[in-house]
PDB file of C-alpha atoms in Angstrom:
ATOM      1  CA  MET W   1     156.920  92.550 163.146  1.00 52.00           C
ATOM      2  CA  ASN W   2     159.165  93.425 166.080  1.00 53.00           C
ATOM      3  CA  GLU W   3     162.984  93.450 166.058  1.00 50.00           C
ATOM      4  CA  ASN W   4     163.305  90.010 167.671  1.00 50.00           C
ATOM      5  CA  GLN W   5     161.058  88.384 165.077  1.00 52.00           C
ATOM      6  CA  LEU W   6     162.950  90.094 162.280  1.00 46.00           C
ATOM      7  CA  ALA W   7     166.302  88.979 163.719  1.00 46.00           C
ATOM      8  CA  GLU W   8     165.055  85.367 164.039  1.00 49.00           C
ATOM      9  CA  GLN W   9     163.781  85.429 160.489  1.00 49.00           C
ATOM     10  CA  THR W  10     167.061  86.676 159.016  1.00 45.00           C
ATOM     11  CA  THR W  11     169.274  84.218 160.949  1.00 52.00           C
ATOM     12  CA  GLU W  12     167.175  81.119 160.251  1.00 66.00           C
ATOM     13  CA  ALA W  13     168.650  79.108 157.403  1.00 75.00           C
ATOM     14  CA  PRO W  14     166.428  78.696 154.369  1.00 86.00           C
ATOM     15  CA  PRO W  15     164.916  75.223 154.006  1.00 89.00           C
ATOM     16  CA  ALA W  16     167.049  72.720 152.138  1.00 90.00           C
ATOM     17  CA  PHE W  17     164.126  71.700 149.897  1.00 96.00           C
ATOM     18  CA  ALA W  18     160.837  73.149 148.710  1.00 95.00           C
ATOM     19  CA  LEU W  19     158.040  72.941 151.277  1.00 96.00           C
ATOM     20  CA  THR W  20     154.561  71.527 150.878  1.00 95.00           C
ATOM     21  CA  SER W  21     151.526  73.690 151.493  1.00 94.00           C
ATOM     22  CA  GLY W  22     147.838  73.264 152.102  1.00 93.00           C
ATOM     23  CA  ARG W  23     146.722  69.703 152.694  1.00 94.00           C
ATOM     24  CA  VAL W  24     149.756  68.143 151.016  1.00 95.00           C
ATOM     25  CA  ARG W  25     152.088  66.425 153.445  1.00 96.00           C
ATOM     26  CA  GLY W  26     155.830  66.271 153.082  1.00 95.00           C
ATOM     27  CA  TYR W  27     158.789  64.726 154.852  1.00 97.00           C
ATOM     28  CA  HIS W  28     159.511  65.942 158.375  1.00 97.00           C
ATOM     29  CA  ARG W  29     162.138  68.639 157.929  1.00 97.00           C
ATOM     30  CA  ALA W  30     164.244  67.940 161.017  1.00 96.00           C
ATOM     31  CA  ALA W  31     164.283  64.193 160.342  1.00 97.00           C
ATOM     32  CA  VAL W  32     165.495  64.731 156.774  1.00 97.00           C
ATOM     33  CA  ASP W  33     168.058  67.341 157.797  1.00 97.00           C
ATOM     34  CA  THR W  34     169.415  65.088 160.562  1.00 96.00           C
ATOM     35  CA  PHE W  35     169.660  62.068 158.260  1.00 97.00           C
ATOM     36  CA  LEU W  36     171.371  64.007 155.475  1.00 96.00           C
ATOM     37  CA  ALA W  37     173.834  65.564 157.943  1.00 95.00           C
ATOM     38  CA  SER W  38     174.749  62.110 159.280  1.00 95.00           C
ATOM     39  CA  ALA W  39     175.054  60.788 155.712  1.00 95.00           C
ATOM     40  CA  ARG W  40     177.383  63.643 154.813  1.00 94.00           C
ATOM     41  CA  ARG W  41     179.543  62.976 157.901  1.00 94.00           C
ATOM     42  CA  ALA W  42     179.678  59.240 157.166  1.00 93.00           C
ATOM     43  CA  PHE W  43     180.626  59.845 153.543  1.00 93.00           C
ATOM     44  CA  GLU W  44     183.262  62.481 154.294  1.00 93.00           C
ATOM     45  CA  THR W  45     184.896  60.424 157.049  1.00 92.00           C
ATOM     46  CA  GLY W  46     184.760  57.251 154.983  1.00 87.00           C
ATOM     47  CA  GLY W  47     183.061  55.361 157.787  1.00 80.00           C
ATOM     48  CA  ASP W  48     181.041  52.175 157.378  1.00 82.00           C
ATOM     49  CA  GLU W  49     178.151  53.202 159.611  1.00 86.00           C
ATOM     50  CA  LEU W  50     175.967  54.018 156.603  1.00 91.00           C
ATOM     51  CA  SER W  51     175.596  52.153 153.297  1.00 91.00           C
ATOM     52  CA  ALA W  52     173.814  52.711 149.998  1.00 90.00           C
ATOM     53  CA  GLU W  53     171.115  50.319 151.203  1.00 89.00           C
ATOM     54  CA  ASP W  54     170.656  52.364 154.395  1.00 92.00           C
ATOM     55  CA  VAL W  55     170.090  55.456 152.277  1.00 93.00           C
ATOM     56  CA  ARG W  56     167.619  53.632 150.019  1.00 90.00           C
ATOM     57  CA  THR W  57     165.565  52.362 152.953  1.00 89.00           C
ATOM     58  CA  ALA W  58     165.539  55.628 154.919  1.00 93.00           C
ATOM     59  CA  SER W  59     162.038  56.801 155.757  1.00 93.00           C
ATOM     60  CA  PHE W  60     160.631  59.936 157.307  1.00 96.00           C
ATOM     61  CA  PRO W  61     157.320  60.910 158.903  1.00 96.00           C
ATOM     62  CA  LEU W  62     154.875  62.811 156.703  1.00 96.00           C
ATOM     63  CA  VAL W  63     153.765  66.172 158.121  1.00 96.00           C
ATOM     64  CA  LYS W  64     152.158  69.419 157.045  1.00 95.00           C
ATOM     65  CA  ASN W  65     154.656  72.010 155.753  1.00 94.00           C
ATOM     66  CA  GLY W  66     157.269  69.307 155.248  1.00 96.00           C
ATOM     67  CA  TYR W  67     159.783  68.931 152.473  1.00 97.00           C
ATOM     68  CA  VAL W  68     158.392  68.010 149.059  1.00 96.00           C
ATOM     69  CA  VAL W  69     158.730  64.218 148.855  1.00 94.00           C
ATOM     70  CA  ALA W  70     159.909  64.078 145.230  1.00 92.00           C
ATOM     71  CA  ASP W  71     162.681  66.618 145.892  1.00 95.00           C
ATOM     72  CA  VAL W  72     164.013  64.713 148.897  1.00 96.00           C
ATOM     73  CA  ASP W  73     163.730  61.360 147.126  1.00 93.00           C
ATOM     74  CA  ALA W  74     165.746  62.713 144.191  1.00 92.00           C
ATOM     75  CA  ALA W  75     168.451  63.955 146.563  1.00 95.00           C
ATOM     76  CA  LEU W  76     168.481  60.627 148.403  1.00 94.00           C
ATOM     77  CA  GLY W  77     168.941  58.884 145.054  1.00 92.00           C
ATOM     78  CA  ARG W  78     172.065  60.935 144.413  1.00 93.00           C
ATOM     79  CA  VAL W  79     173.361  60.204 147.928  1.00 95.00           C
ATOM     80  CA  GLU W  80     172.696  56.488 147.424  1.00 93.00           C
ATOM     81  CA  ASP W  81     174.590  56.613 144.114  1.00 92.00           C
ATOM     82  CA  ALA W  82     177.584  58.190 145.852  1.00 93.00           C
ATOM     83  CA  PHE W  83     177.639  55.558 148.603  1.00 93.00           C
ATOM     84  CA  ALA W  84     177.262  52.752 146.039  1.00 91.00           C
ATOM     85  CA  ALA W  85     180.170  54.117 144.001  1.00 91.00           C
ATOM     86  CA  ARG W  86     182.326  54.280 147.122  1.00 92.00           C
ATOM     87  CA  GLU W  87     181.367  50.707 148.080  1.00 90.00           C
ATOM     88  CA  ARG W  88     182.223  49.534 144.558  1.00 89.00           C
ATOM     89  CA  GLU W  89     185.627  51.271 144.705  1.00 91.00           C
ATOM     90  CA  ARG W  90     186.419  49.585 148.030  1.00 90.00           C
ATOM     91  CA  VAL W  91     185.607  46.116 146.743  1.00 88.00           C
ATOM     92  CA  VAL W  92     187.480  46.670 143.483  1.00 90.00           C
ATOM     93  CA  ARG W  93     190.557  47.865 145.411  1.00 92.00           C
ATOM     94  CA  ALA W  94     190.406  44.942 147.828  1.00 92.00           C
ATOM     95  CA  GLN W  95     189.347  42.088 145.528  1.00 92.00           C
ATOM     96  CA  GLY W  96     189.746  43.352 141.980  1.00 90.00           C
ATOM     97  CA  ALA W  97     187.260  44.363 139.319  1.00 89.00           C
ATOM     98  CA  GLY W  98     186.653  40.749 138.326  1.00 88.00           C
ATOM     99  CA  ALA W  99     185.216  39.895 141.732  1.00 89.00           C
ATOM    100  CA  TRP W 100     182.905  42.891 141.602  1.00 88.00           C
ATOM    101  CA  VAL W 101     181.644  42.033 138.113  1.00 88.00           C
ATOM    102  CA  GLU W 102     181.211  38.371 139.032  1.00 91.00           C
ATOM    103  CA  GLN W 103     179.130  39.289 142.097  1.00 90.00           C
ATOM    104  CA  ALA W 104     176.932  41.622 140.020  1.00 92.00           C
ATOM    105  CA  ARG W 105     176.506  38.879 137.406  1.00 93.00           C
ATOM    106  CA  ALA W 106     175.531  36.336 140.076  1.00 95.00           C
ATOM    107  CA  ASP W 107     173.034  38.773 141.615  1.00 95.00           C
ATOM    108  CA  ALA W 108     171.541  39.459 138.179  1.00 96.00           C
ATOM    109  CA  GLN W 109     171.143  35.721 137.552  1.00 96.00           C
ATOM    110  CA  VAL W 110     169.288  35.250 140.847  1.00 96.00           C
ATOM    111  CA  ILE W 111     166.881  38.025 139.818  1.00 96.00           C
ATOM    112  CA  LEU W 112     166.391  36.531 136.351  1.00 96.00           C
ATOM    113  CA  ASP W 113     165.768  33.076 137.829  1.00 96.00           C
ATOM    114  CA  HIS W 114     163.108  34.525 140.118  1.00 94.00           C
ATOM    115  CA  LEU W 115     161.416  36.448 137.320  1.00 96.00           C
ATOM    116  CA  ALA W 116     161.384  33.388 135.025  1.00 95.00           C
ATOM    117  CA  ARG W 117     158.226  32.333 136.852  1.00 94.00           C
ATOM    118  CA  PRO W 118     154.973  32.756 134.917  1.00 94.00           C
ATOM    119  CA  ARG W 119     153.179  36.108 134.983  1.00 93.00           C
ATOM    120  CA  ARG W 120     150.823  36.487 137.950  1.00 93.00           C
ATOM    121  CA  HIS W 121     152.947  33.920 139.875  1.00 94.00           C
ATOM    122  CA  ARG W 122     156.277  35.716 140.234  1.00 95.00           C
ATOM    123  CA  PHE W 123     155.860  36.567 143.922  1.00 95.00           C
ATOM    124  CA  ALA W 124     153.912  35.247 146.902  1.00 95.00           C
ATOM    125  CA  ARG W 125     150.381  36.604 147.098  1.00 96.00           C
ATOM    126  CA  THR W 126     148.396  38.084 149.947  1.00 95.00           C
ATOM    127  CA  GLY W 127     145.155  36.469 151.067  1.00 93.00           C
ATOM    128  CA  VAL W 128     141.899  37.255 149.286  1.00 92.00           C
ATOM    129  CA  LEU W 129     140.934  39.712 152.032  1.00 93.00           C
ATOM    130  CA  THR W 130     144.343  41.382 152.214  1.00 95.00           C
ATOM    131  CA  PHE W 131     145.757  44.022 149.887  1.00 97.00           C
ATOM    132  CA  GLY W 132     149.004  43.686 147.992  1.00 96.00           C
ATOM    133  CA  TYR W 133     150.618  45.210 144.916  1.00 97.00           C
ATOM    134  CA  ARG W 134     148.647  44.933 141.665  1.00 97.00           C
ATOM    135  CA  LEU W 135     149.792  41.882 139.760  1.00 97.00           C
ATOM    136  CA  ASP W 136     149.695  43.411 136.281  1.00 97.00           C
ATOM    137  CA  GLU W 137     151.670  46.495 137.310  1.00 98.00           C
ATOM    138  CA  VAL W 138     154.375  44.492 139.083  1.00 98.00           C
ATOM    139  CA  ASP W 139     154.573  42.051 136.187  1.00 97.00           C
ATOM    140  CA  HIS W 140     155.036  44.975 133.784  1.00 97.00           C
ATOM    141  CA  VAL W 141     157.986  46.330 135.809  1.00 98.00           C
ATOM    142  CA  SER W 142     159.329  42.780 136.174  1.00 97.00           C
ATOM    143  CA  THR W 143     159.316  42.380 132.397  1.00 97.00           C
ATOM    144  CA  ARG W 144     161.283  45.625 132.070  1.00 97.00           C
ATOM    145  CA  ILE W 145     163.826  44.294 134.594  1.00 98.00           C
ATOM    146  CA  VAL W 146     164.216  41.062 132.621  1.00 97.00           C
ATOM    147  CA  ARG W 147     164.727  43.012 129.397  1.00 97.00           C
ATOM    148  CA  TYR W 148     167.361  45.164 131.127  1.00 97.00           C
ATOM    149  CA  LEU W 149     169.270  42.223 132.580  1.00 96.00           C
ATOM    150  CA  ARG W 150     168.930  39.859 129.625  1.00 95.00           C
ATOM    151  CA  ASP W 151     168.823  42.164 126.602  1.00 95.00           C
ATOM    152  CA  GLY W 152     170.475  45.360 127.821  1.00 94.00           C
ATOM    153  CA  GLU W 153     167.372  47.546 127.372  1.00 96.00           C
ATOM    154  CA  ALA W 154     167.552  50.881 129.157  1.00 96.00           C
ATOM    155  CA  LEU W 155     166.425  50.978 132.792  1.00 97.00           C
ATOM    156  CA  THR W 156     167.657  53.326 135.491  1.00 95.00           C
ATOM    157  CA  ALA W 157     167.839  53.075 139.248  1.00 94.00           C
ATOM    158  CA  GLU W 158     165.698  56.228 139.396  1.00 93.00           C
ATOM    159  CA  GLN W 159     162.916  54.509 137.440  1.00 95.00           C
ATOM    160  CA  LEU W 160     162.866  51.620 139.909  1.00 95.00           C
ATOM    161  CA  ARG W 161     163.127  53.910 142.925  1.00 93.00           C
ATOM    162  CA  SER W 162     160.042  55.775 141.746  1.00 92.00           C
ATOM    163  CA  ALA W 163     158.036  52.674 140.842  1.00 94.00           C
ATOM    164  CA  ALA W 164     154.681  52.799 142.589  1.00 94.00           C
ATOM    165  CA  PHE W 165     151.991  50.169 142.444  1.00 97.00           C
ATOM    166  CA  ARG W 166     148.306  50.387 143.156  1.00 97.00           C
ATOM    167  CA  MET W 167     146.853  47.895 145.595  1.00 97.00           C
ATOM    168  CA  GLN W 168     144.485  44.989 145.006  1.00 97.00           C
ATOM    169  CA  ARG W 169     143.054  42.185 147.119  1.00 96.00           C
ATOM    170  CA  GLY W 170     145.152  39.061 146.701  1.00 96.00           C
ATOM    171  CA  GLY W 171     147.998  41.068 145.190  1.00 97.00           C
ATOM    172  CA  TYR W 172     151.704  40.413 145.410  1.00 97.00           C
ATOM    173  CA  ARG W 173     153.326  40.675 148.836  1.00 96.00           C
ATOM    174  CA  GLU W 174     154.911  44.100 149.088  1.00 95.00           C
ATOM    175  CA  GLU W 175     158.061  43.018 150.945  1.00 94.00           C
ATOM    176  CA  GLN W 176     159.010  40.475 148.273  1.00 95.00           C
ATOM    177  CA  VAL W 177     158.507  42.904 145.410  1.00 96.00           C
ATOM    178  CA  ASP W 178     160.386  45.653 147.251  1.00 94.00           C
ATOM    179  CA  ALA W 179     163.294  43.292 147.996  1.00 94.00           C
ATOM    180  CA  LEU W 180     163.605  42.355 144.318  1.00 96.00           C
ATOM    181  CA  LEU W 181     163.481  46.012 143.251  1.00 96.00           C
ATOM    182  CA  ASP W 182     166.220  46.798 145.786  1.00 93.00           C
ATOM    183  CA  ALA W 183     168.363  43.925 144.494  1.00 94.00           C
ATOM    184  CA  THR W 184     167.910  45.152 140.929  1.00 96.00           C
ATOM    185  CA  ILE W 185     168.896  48.682 141.941  1.00 95.00           C
ATOM    186  CA  ASP W 186     172.041  47.218 143.514  1.00 92.00           C
ATOM    187  CA  VAL W 187     172.891  45.505 140.214  1.00 94.00           C
ATOM    188  CA  ILE W 188     172.248  48.682 138.214  1.00 94.00           C
ATOM    189  CA  LEU W 189     174.482  50.689 140.547  1.00 91.00           C
ATOM    190  CA  ALA W 190     177.147  47.974 140.429  1.00 89.00           C
ATOM    191  CA  VAL W 191     177.521  48.134 136.663  1.00 85.00           C
ATOM    192  CA  ARG W 192     177.380  51.902 136.233  1.00 78.00           C
TER     193      ARG W 192
END
């Protein structure tokens, strides 16, 4: 190793997260670093250019030698929590805690009304030749959501963020399921 290579190696910052190796793909490092830097700026300046929902829906290309997905997702969960807490504080200051609680209650009721549909019919389905989320797996998570909202059983935003469903022909439409999971995460973060 020559002096220039050694100098470059010592001045390069260590990666922010663990890196994948071999055939495993991870999140594109520069994309993650850029997003997290902009999130930090937005949070520190108190700007409205980024919300908890923006953090939740952030996506990054998968590449070789990228950041380990689970590590980045965990960090993004913490960033989302921070933005949600700030959003809650703003609404409570402006409209009062009652308005915030009432909105969370109304959102929870919309979710419960949707999930009151019979199992295997809670969401629109894909065609018989098209893949969607497995019905039984989504229905299982849906039942957990109902128990959380109706009975107060434990359920965390992290559990919903990490929910993954296998695919099946004629399954539930992904976008509808994902939208309901996002709405439930919003309710969970609202009542923390």
